Amino acid sequence: MIINLISDTVTRPSAGMLEAMMAAKVGDDVFKNDPTVNALEAKVADYFGMEAALFFPSGTMTNQTAIKIHTQPGDQLICDKYAHIYNYEGGGVSFNSGVSCKLVDGERGMMTAKQVEASINPPDFYHSPLTTLVCIENTTNKGGGACWDFEELKKIRKVCDEHHLKYHLDGARLWNALVKKGEDPKAYGQLFDTISVCLSKGMGCPVGSVLLGSKADIDKALRIRKVFGGGMRQSGFLAAAGIYALANNIERLAEDHKKAEEIGELLGSLDFIKKVEPIETNIIIFEIDEEKMSSEEFLAQLTQNKVSIIGMGQGKLRIVTHLDYTDEMHAHFLKILKTIG
Ligand SMILES: Cc1ncc(COP(=O)(O)O)c(C=O)c1O
């Protein structure tokens, strides 16, 4: 049995999803003539109670488009030091938008409103970059799937309003936070200027992200998506997977969370594990006690058992549960973990 836990992006479309994709009515989405893409955009906009939405090939492109919409070259955005937009989007913030990042030393990828306020450059001090945007990530990837406290997000909105800053949410795994916390997606729609959500992570789709915002911002995003080369033609086949996922794959994320918790519990009981970070959703970040066993040895033993997980640097390892990680795989993996040592 091969068990791939490197990310929740490794899933293959299920039979039901493939059937929906094959049956999709398509057109040319660059002309905005694909009925299935248009339907997906309308559904996601409605789900979050936002005015408009646009389908993209990747979460990186939705985030980068949002940053481009909200900034001018030379500006500065504020984000946590763990932010995906800063660490894992190839330097796109500077490459695409000519913008720098003021990094906040938050907790598991989350900052406080006070830290955000303290990071704003005085707008009349023209020697410093002009702060124009705050970006947050929910759940946090490098922060181990942590979910924000919605009250703190509201406080940051207030800071943004007081200082005329835009507010973007990288919600690649926002679905996981909504399920975990039982939150209302429309409350998120009300709070942020733009939200990016991914369909290719926990939701089981092969490709696709959606950017949400006001009609005016999404009109701008259409042009930027074109410039970035992200216009796709008969992408209704992909959008159909998204529509299927919205109907079938949100509530079940709770199963991924439960499995992650069980893995974390077992890891915490093993003698050679130094630390398991708190587990809220489907991501488990942990450290090996290198005096007892090296990370290389641990990974090698997993590989021998046909299990893949990933290193995060600085001695941290990551496991991500997902739709294709079955109950049988889970039972088998827990058994394997008990034999390592
Ligand atoms: C928090 C977060 N944002 C954005 C992305 C980018 O998504 P994509 O890989 O589709 O570009 C990822 C990918 O893992 C992510 O974890």
Short mmCIF file of C-alpha atoms and ligand atoms in Angstrom, two decimals:
data_model
loop_
_atom_site.label_atom_id
_atom_site.label_comp_id
_atom_site.label_asym_id
_atom_site.label_seq_id
_atom_site.Cartn_x
_atom_site.Cartn_y
_atom_site.Cartn_z
CA MET A 1 0.00 0.00 0.00
CA ILE A 2 1.47 3.37 -1.07
CA ILE A 3 0.64 6.24 1.32
CA ASN A 4 1.35 9.76 0.13
CA LEU A 5 1.06 12.38 2.88
CA ILE A 6 3.28 15.10 1.44
CA SER A 7 0.36 17.43 0.71
CA ASP A 8 -3.40 17.60 0.24
CA THR A 9 -2.69 18.48 -3.41
CA VAL A 10 -1.84 14.87 -4.35
CA THR A 11 -5.47 13.72 -4.71
CA ARG A 12 -6.86 12.38 -8.00
CA PRO A 13 -10.39 13.20 -9.12
CA SER A 14 -12.90 10.65 -7.80
CA ALA A 15 -15.19 8.69 -10.14
CA GLY A 16 -18.06 11.09 -9.37
CA MET A 17 -15.88 14.13 -10.01
CA LEU A 18 -14.59 12.69 -13.29
CA GLU A 19 -18.15 11.99 -14.39
CA ALA A 20 -19.12 15.59 -13.66
CA MET A 21 -16.07 16.83 -15.58
CA MET A 22 -16.84 14.66 -18.61
CA ALA A 23 -20.44 15.90 -18.69
CA ALA A 24 -19.50 19.61 -18.49
CA LYS A 25 -20.88 22.03 -21.06
CA VAL A 26 -17.95 24.18 -22.15
CA GLY A 27 -17.14 27.24 -24.21
CA ASP A 28 -14.19 29.62 -24.55
CA ASP A 29 -13.61 31.18 -21.14
CA VAL A 30 -11.19 33.80 -22.50
CA PHE A 31 -14.31 35.23 -24.16
CA LYS A 32 -16.17 34.53 -20.85
CA ASN A 33 -18.31 32.11 -22.84
CA ASP A 34 -17.84 28.96 -20.80
CA PRO A 35 -21.15 28.28 -18.99
CA THR A 36 -19.58 25.93 -16.44
CA VAL A 37 -16.83 28.38 -15.47
CA ASN A 38 -19.43 31.14 -15.22
CA ALA A 39 -21.59 28.89 -13.02
CA LEU A 40 -18.66 28.04 -10.73
CA GLU A 41 -17.74 31.71 -10.36
CA ALA A 42 -21.34 32.60 -9.50
CA LYS A 43 -21.59 29.76 -6.98
CA VAL A 44 -18.35 30.62 -5.16
CA ALA A 45 -19.23 34.34 -5.11
CA ASP A 46 -22.62 33.47 -3.65
CA TYR A 47 -21.10 31.09 -1.08
CA PHE A 48 -18.97 33.90 0.33
CA GLY A 49 -21.58 36.60 -0.33
CA MET A 50 -19.15 38.54 -2.51
CA GLU A 51 -19.99 40.48 -5.66
CA ALA A 52 -17.84 38.66 -8.18
CA ALA A 53 -15.36 35.82 -8.72
CA LEU A 54 -12.81 34.71 -11.28
CA PHE A 55 -11.47 31.19 -11.97
CA PHE A 56 -7.68 30.78 -12.10
CA PRO A 57 -5.25 27.94 -12.73
CA SER A 58 -3.46 28.27 -9.37
CA GLY A 59 -3.52 29.74 -5.89
CA THR A 60 -0.25 31.47 -6.59
CA MET A 61 -1.85 33.34 -9.49
CA THR A 62 -4.94 34.36 -7.49
CA ASN A 63 -2.76 35.73 -4.68
CA GLN A 64 -0.40 37.49 -7.05
CA THR A 65 -3.32 39.01 -8.94
CA ALA A 66 -4.85 40.31 -5.72
CA ILE A 67 -1.53 41.89 -4.71
CA LYS A 68 -1.28 43.49 -8.15
CA ILE A 69 -4.83 44.88 -7.88
CA HIS A 70 -4.25 46.47 -4.49
CA THR A 71 -0.75 47.95 -4.89
CA GLN A 72 1.53 50.16 -6.96
CA PRO A 73 5.26 49.50 -7.56
CA GLY A 74 7.28 50.68 -4.56
CA ASP A 75 4.48 49.96 -2.07
CA GLN A 76 4.84 47.64 0.90
CA LEU A 77 2.49 44.95 2.15
CA ILE A 78 2.32 43.51 5.65
CA CYS A 79 2.27 39.75 6.23
CA ASP A 80 3.45 37.16 8.71
CA LYS A 81 6.98 35.78 8.29
CA TYR A 82 5.46 32.35 7.48
CA ALA A 83 3.19 33.69 4.70
CA HIS A 84 2.96 31.61 1.54
CA ILE A 85 2.96 34.78 -0.58
CA TYR A 86 6.38 35.66 0.87
CA ASN A 87 8.03 32.22 1.19
CA TYR A 88 6.65 30.06 -1.58
CA GLU A 89 5.51 32.16 -4.52
CA GLY A 90 8.93 32.55 -6.11
CA GLY A 91 9.40 36.18 -5.09
CA GLY A 92 6.34 37.04 -7.17
CA VAL A 93 5.40 39.93 -4.85
CA SER A 94 8.48 41.84 -6.06
CA PHE A 95 8.63 40.30 -9.56
CA ASN A 96 4.99 40.91 -10.49
CA SER A 97 4.06 43.97 -8.46
CA GLY A 98 7.36 45.66 -7.49
CA VAL A 99 6.23 45.46 -3.87
CA SER A 100 8.19 44.63 -0.68
CA CYS A 101 6.94 42.69 2.34
CA LYS A 102 7.11 43.93 5.95
CA LEU A 103 7.33 40.66 7.86
CA VAL A 104 5.62 40.29 11.20
CA ASP A 105 6.95 37.86 13.81
CA GLY A 106 3.61 36.22 14.53
CA GLU A 107 2.60 32.96 16.17
CA ARG A 108 2.16 29.92 13.86
CA GLY A 109 1.67 32.25 10.89
CA MET A 110 -0.82 34.53 12.63
CA MET A 111 -0.27 38.15 13.68
CA THR A 112 -2.20 40.42 16.01
CA ALA A 113 -3.91 43.67 15.01
CA LYS A 114 -1.42 45.49 17.26
CA GLN A 115 1.52 43.97 15.37
CA VAL A 116 -0.09 44.95 12.07
CA GLU A 117 -0.64 48.53 13.23
CA ALA A 118 2.96 48.78 14.46
CA SER A 119 4.20 47.64 11.04
CA ILE A 120 2.53 50.45 9.06
CA ASN A 121 4.98 53.03 7.73
CA PRO A 122 3.84 56.64 8.35
CA PRO A 123 2.31 57.63 5.00
CA ASP A 124 3.83 61.15 5.05
CA PHE A 125 7.37 59.80 5.67
CA TYR A 126 8.27 59.52 1.99
CA HIS A 127 11.61 57.83 2.68
CA SER A 128 9.84 54.57 3.55
CA PRO A 129 7.75 52.43 1.23
CA LEU A 130 4.05 53.27 1.35
CA THR A 131 2.07 50.60 3.19
CA THR A 132 -1.06 49.76 1.19
CA LEU A 133 -2.02 46.15 1.85
CA VAL A 134 -2.32 43.54 4.62
CA CYS A 135 -2.31 39.86 3.63
CA ILE A 136 -3.28 37.04 5.96
CA GLU A 137 -3.47 33.26 5.43
CA ASN A 138 -6.19 30.98 6.85
CA THR A 139 -5.46 28.19 7.55
CA THR A 140 -1.74 28.81 7.77
CA ASN A 141 0.34 26.30 5.82
CA LYS A 142 3.79 26.77 7.41
CA GLY A 143 1.98 27.40 10.71
CA GLY A 144 0.66 23.81 10.71
CA GLY A 145 -2.92 24.35 9.54
CA ALA A 146 -3.66 26.84 12.32
CA CYS A 147 -7.00 28.70 12.21
CA TRP A 148 -7.31 32.40 13.01
CA ASP A 149 -9.50 33.80 15.73
CA PHE A 150 -12.19 35.64 13.76
CA GLU A 151 -12.25 38.45 16.34
CA GLU A 152 -8.58 39.19 15.61
CA LEU A 153 -9.33 39.26 11.89
CA LYS A 154 -12.05 41.86 12.59
CA LYS A 155 -9.59 43.95 14.61
CA ILE A 156 -7.14 43.88 11.70
CA ARG A 157 -9.96 45.04 9.39
CA LYS A 158 -10.46 48.01 11.70
CA VAL A 159 -6.74 48.84 11.51
CA CYS A 160 -6.93 48.58 7.71
CA ASP A 161 -9.92 50.94 7.61
CA GLU A 162 -8.26 53.47 9.90
CA HIS A 163 -5.10 53.49 7.77
CA HIS A 164 -6.70 53.11 4.32
CA LEU A 165 -5.15 49.70 3.69
CA LYS A 166 -6.59 46.90 1.56
CA TYR A 167 -7.09 43.47 3.16
CA HIS A 168 -6.45 40.21 1.28
CA LEU A 169 -7.03 36.66 2.52
CA ASP A 170 -4.98 33.78 1.13
CA GLY A 171 -7.66 31.19 1.79
CA ALA A 172 -6.06 28.27 -0.03
CA ARG A 173 -7.36 26.14 2.86
CA LEU A 174 -10.11 28.44 4.11
CA TRP A 175 -12.54 25.50 3.70
CA ASN A 176 -10.67 23.65 6.45
CA ALA A 177 -10.98 26.62 8.81
CA LEU A 178 -14.71 27.04 8.05
CA VAL A 179 -15.39 23.38 8.81
CA LYS A 180 -13.17 23.27 11.89
CA LYS A 181 -14.63 26.40 13.45
CA GLY A 182 -18.17 26.13 12.08
CA GLU A 183 -17.80 29.65 10.70
CA ASP A 184 -20.02 31.44 8.19
CA PRO A 185 -18.28 31.96 4.82
CA LYS A 186 -20.30 35.13 4.29
CA ALA A 187 -18.70 36.68 7.38
CA TYR A 188 -15.36 36.28 5.59
CA GLY A 189 -16.85 37.77 2.43
CA GLN A 190 -17.90 40.85 4.38
CA LEU A 191 -14.51 41.34 6.01
CA PHE A 192 -12.01 41.14 3.17
CA ASP A 193 -11.46 43.14 -0.01
CA THR A 194 -10.32 40.00 -1.80
CA ILE A 195 -10.23 36.29 -0.95
CA SER A 196 -8.36 33.58 -2.79
CA VAL A 197 -9.58 29.98 -2.37
CA CYS A 198 -8.08 26.79 -3.81
CA LEU A 199 -10.07 23.87 -5.19
CA SER A 200 -6.94 21.78 -5.75
CA LYS A 201 -6.05 21.30 -2.07
CA GLY A 202 -8.42 19.59 0.40
CA MET A 203 -11.29 19.79 -2.08
CA GLY A 204 -9.91 17.09 -4.37
CA CYS A 205 -9.93 18.95 -7.71
CA PRO A 206 -7.09 18.48 -10.18
CA VAL A 207 -6.65 22.20 -10.88
CA GLY A 208 -8.16 25.51 -9.92
CA SER A 209 -8.43 28.50 -7.62
CA VAL A 210 -10.96 31.29 -7.38
CA LEU A 211 -10.41 34.96 -6.60
CA LEU A 212 -13.32 36.79 -4.96
CA GLY A 213 -13.89 40.50 -4.61
CA SER A 214 -15.97 43.49 -5.66
CA LYS A 215 -17.12 43.69 -9.28
CA ALA A 216 -14.61 46.49 -9.88
CA ASP A 217 -11.69 44.46 -8.46
CA ILE A 218 -12.64 41.33 -10.41
CA ASP A 219 -12.85 43.41 -13.62
CA LYS A 220 -9.25 44.46 -12.92
CA ALA A 221 -8.33 40.85 -12.12
CA LEU A 222 -9.55 39.73 -15.55
CA ARG A 223 -6.98 41.97 -17.22
CA ILE A 224 -4.21 40.91 -14.83
CA ARG A 225 -5.03 37.22 -15.31
CA LYS A 226 -4.62 37.81 -19.05
CA VAL A 227 -1.25 39.51 -18.52
CA PHE A 228 -0.08 36.63 -16.29
CA GLY A 229 -1.07 34.15 -19.02
CA GLY A 230 -3.79 32.60 -16.89
CA GLY A 231 -6.68 32.81 -19.34
CA MET A 232 -7.82 29.27 -20.17
CA ARG A 233 -10.15 28.20 -22.97
CA GLN A 234 -12.50 25.22 -22.39
CA SER A 235 -11.78 25.31 -18.66
CA GLY A 236 -15.36 24.31 -17.87
CA PHE A 237 -14.06 20.73 -17.58
CA LEU A 238 -11.99 21.91 -14.62
CA ALA A 239 -14.69 24.19 -13.23
CA ALA A 240 -17.10 21.22 -13.21
CA ALA A 241 -14.73 19.52 -10.76
CA GLY A 242 -14.99 22.63 -8.58
CA ILE A 243 -18.80 22.61 -8.65
CA TYR A 244 -18.73 18.92 -7.71
CA ALA A 245 -16.31 19.62 -4.84
CA LEU A 246 -18.46 22.45 -3.46
CA ALA A 247 -21.41 20.05 -3.28
CA ASN A 248 -19.57 16.98 -2.01
CA ASN A 249 -16.19 17.66 -0.46
CA ILE A 250 -16.49 20.46 2.11
CA GLU A 251 -18.12 18.78 5.13
CA ARG A 252 -15.96 15.68 4.77
CA LEU A 253 -12.84 17.74 5.59
CA ALA A 254 -13.70 16.97 9.22
CA GLU A 255 -12.57 13.37 8.52
CA ASP A 256 -9.13 14.63 7.44
CA HIS A 257 -8.94 16.70 10.63
CA LYS A 258 -9.81 13.71 12.80
CA LYS A 259 -7.17 11.53 11.15
CA ALA A 260 -4.57 14.29 11.58
CA GLU A 261 -5.43 14.52 15.27
CA GLU A 262 -5.04 10.76 15.70
CA ILE A 263 -1.66 10.78 13.92
CA GLY A 264 -0.55 13.69 16.12
CA GLU A 265 -1.61 11.87 19.27
CA LEU A 266 0.39 8.80 18.31
CA LEU A 267 3.44 10.84 17.29
CA GLY A 268 3.29 12.62 20.64
CA SER A 269 3.52 9.28 22.45
CA LEU A 270 6.64 8.11 20.56
CA ASP A 271 9.92 8.30 22.39
CA PHE A 272 11.94 9.76 19.45
CA ILE A 273 9.52 12.62 18.72
CA LYS A 274 10.61 15.87 20.36
CA LYS A 275 7.61 18.04 19.61
CA VAL A 276 4.27 17.95 17.82
CA GLU A 277 2.80 21.37 17.06
CA PRO A 278 -0.88 21.89 17.96
CA ILE A 279 -3.15 20.26 15.37
CA GLU A 280 -6.31 22.07 14.34
CA THR A 281 -6.98 20.88 10.81
CA ASN A 282 -5.24 18.52 8.35
CA ILE A 283 -1.58 19.54 8.76
CA ILE A 284 0.78 18.01 11.31
CA ILE A 285 4.18 19.61 11.89
CA PHE A 286 6.58 17.83 14.21
CA GLU A 287 10.24 17.45 15.15
CA ILE A 288 12.37 14.37 15.74
CA ASP A 289 14.62 14.16 18.80
CA GLU A 290 17.85 13.95 16.81
CA GLU A 291 19.70 12.48 19.80
CA LYS A 292 17.47 9.44 19.58
CA MET A 293 16.99 9.19 15.80
CA SER A 294 17.94 11.37 12.84
CA SER A 295 15.21 12.80 10.59
CA GLU A 296 16.93 11.02 7.67
CA GLU A 297 16.62 7.67 9.45
CA PHE A 298 12.95 8.33 10.25
CA LEU A 299 12.20 9.30 6.65
CA ALA A 300 14.15 6.28 5.36
CA GLN A 301 12.09 3.91 7.51
CA LEU A 302 8.89 5.53 6.23
CA THR A 303 10.12 5.20 2.64
CA GLN A 304 10.85 1.50 3.22
CA ASN A 305 7.19 1.21 4.23
CA LYS A 306 6.08 3.13 1.10
CA VAL A 307 5.02 6.21 3.09
CA SER A 308 5.98 9.70 1.88
CA ILE A 309 6.00 12.82 4.03
CA ILE A 310 7.90 16.09 3.59
CA GLY A 311 10.59 18.14 5.38
CA MET A 312 9.87 21.81 6.13
CA GLY A 313 13.47 22.83 6.93
CA GLN A 314 14.88 23.68 10.39
CA GLY A 315 14.37 20.06 11.51
CA LYS A 316 10.59 20.20 11.03
CA LEU A 317 8.64 17.48 9.23
CA ARG A 318 5.12 17.73 7.82
CA ILE A 319 2.26 15.29 7.28
CA VAL A 320 -0.93 16.35 5.49
CA THR A 321 -4.10 14.23 5.48
CA HIS A 322 -6.48 14.40 2.52
CA LEU A 323 -9.38 12.95 0.55
CA ASP A 324 -7.36 10.05 -0.92
CA TYR A 325 -5.91 9.01 2.47
CA THR A 326 -8.39 6.24 3.21
CA ASP A 327 -9.40 4.63 6.52
CA GLU A 328 -7.37 1.53 5.51
CA MET A 329 -4.29 3.66 4.83
CA HIS A 330 -4.79 5.44 8.14
CA ALA A 331 -4.94 2.19 10.12
CA HIS A 332 -1.88 0.89 8.23
CA PHE A 333 0.10 4.11 8.77
CA LEU A 334 -0.61 4.15 12.52
CA LYS A 335 0.63 0.54 12.67
CA ILE A 336 3.81 1.46 10.76
CA LEU A 337 4.52 4.39 13.08
CA LYS A 338 4.37 2.07 16.09
CA THR A 339 7.04 -0.19 14.57
CA ILE A 340 9.56 2.58 13.89
CA GLY A 341 12.44 3.03 16.25
C1 LIG B 1 -1.50 28.86 1.86
C2 LIG B 1 -1.25 28.66 0.40
N1 LIG B 1 -1.48 29.65 -0.45
C3 LIG B 1 -1.27 29.52 -1.77
C4 LIG B 1 -0.83 28.34 -2.31
C5 LIG B 1 -0.55 28.27 -3.78
O1 LIG B 1 -1.35 27.41 -4.47
P1 LIG B 1 -0.88 26.78 -5.87
O2 LIG B 1 0.04 25.67 -5.54
O3 LIG B 1 -2.17 26.35 -6.49
O4 LIG B 1 -0.22 27.85 -6.65
C6 LIG B 1 -0.57 27.27 -1.46
C7 LIG B 1 -0.07 25.99 -2.00
O5 LIG B 1 0.21 25.05 -1.29
C8 LIG B 1 -0.78 27.42 -0.06
O6 LIG B 1 -0.54 26.43 0.80
#
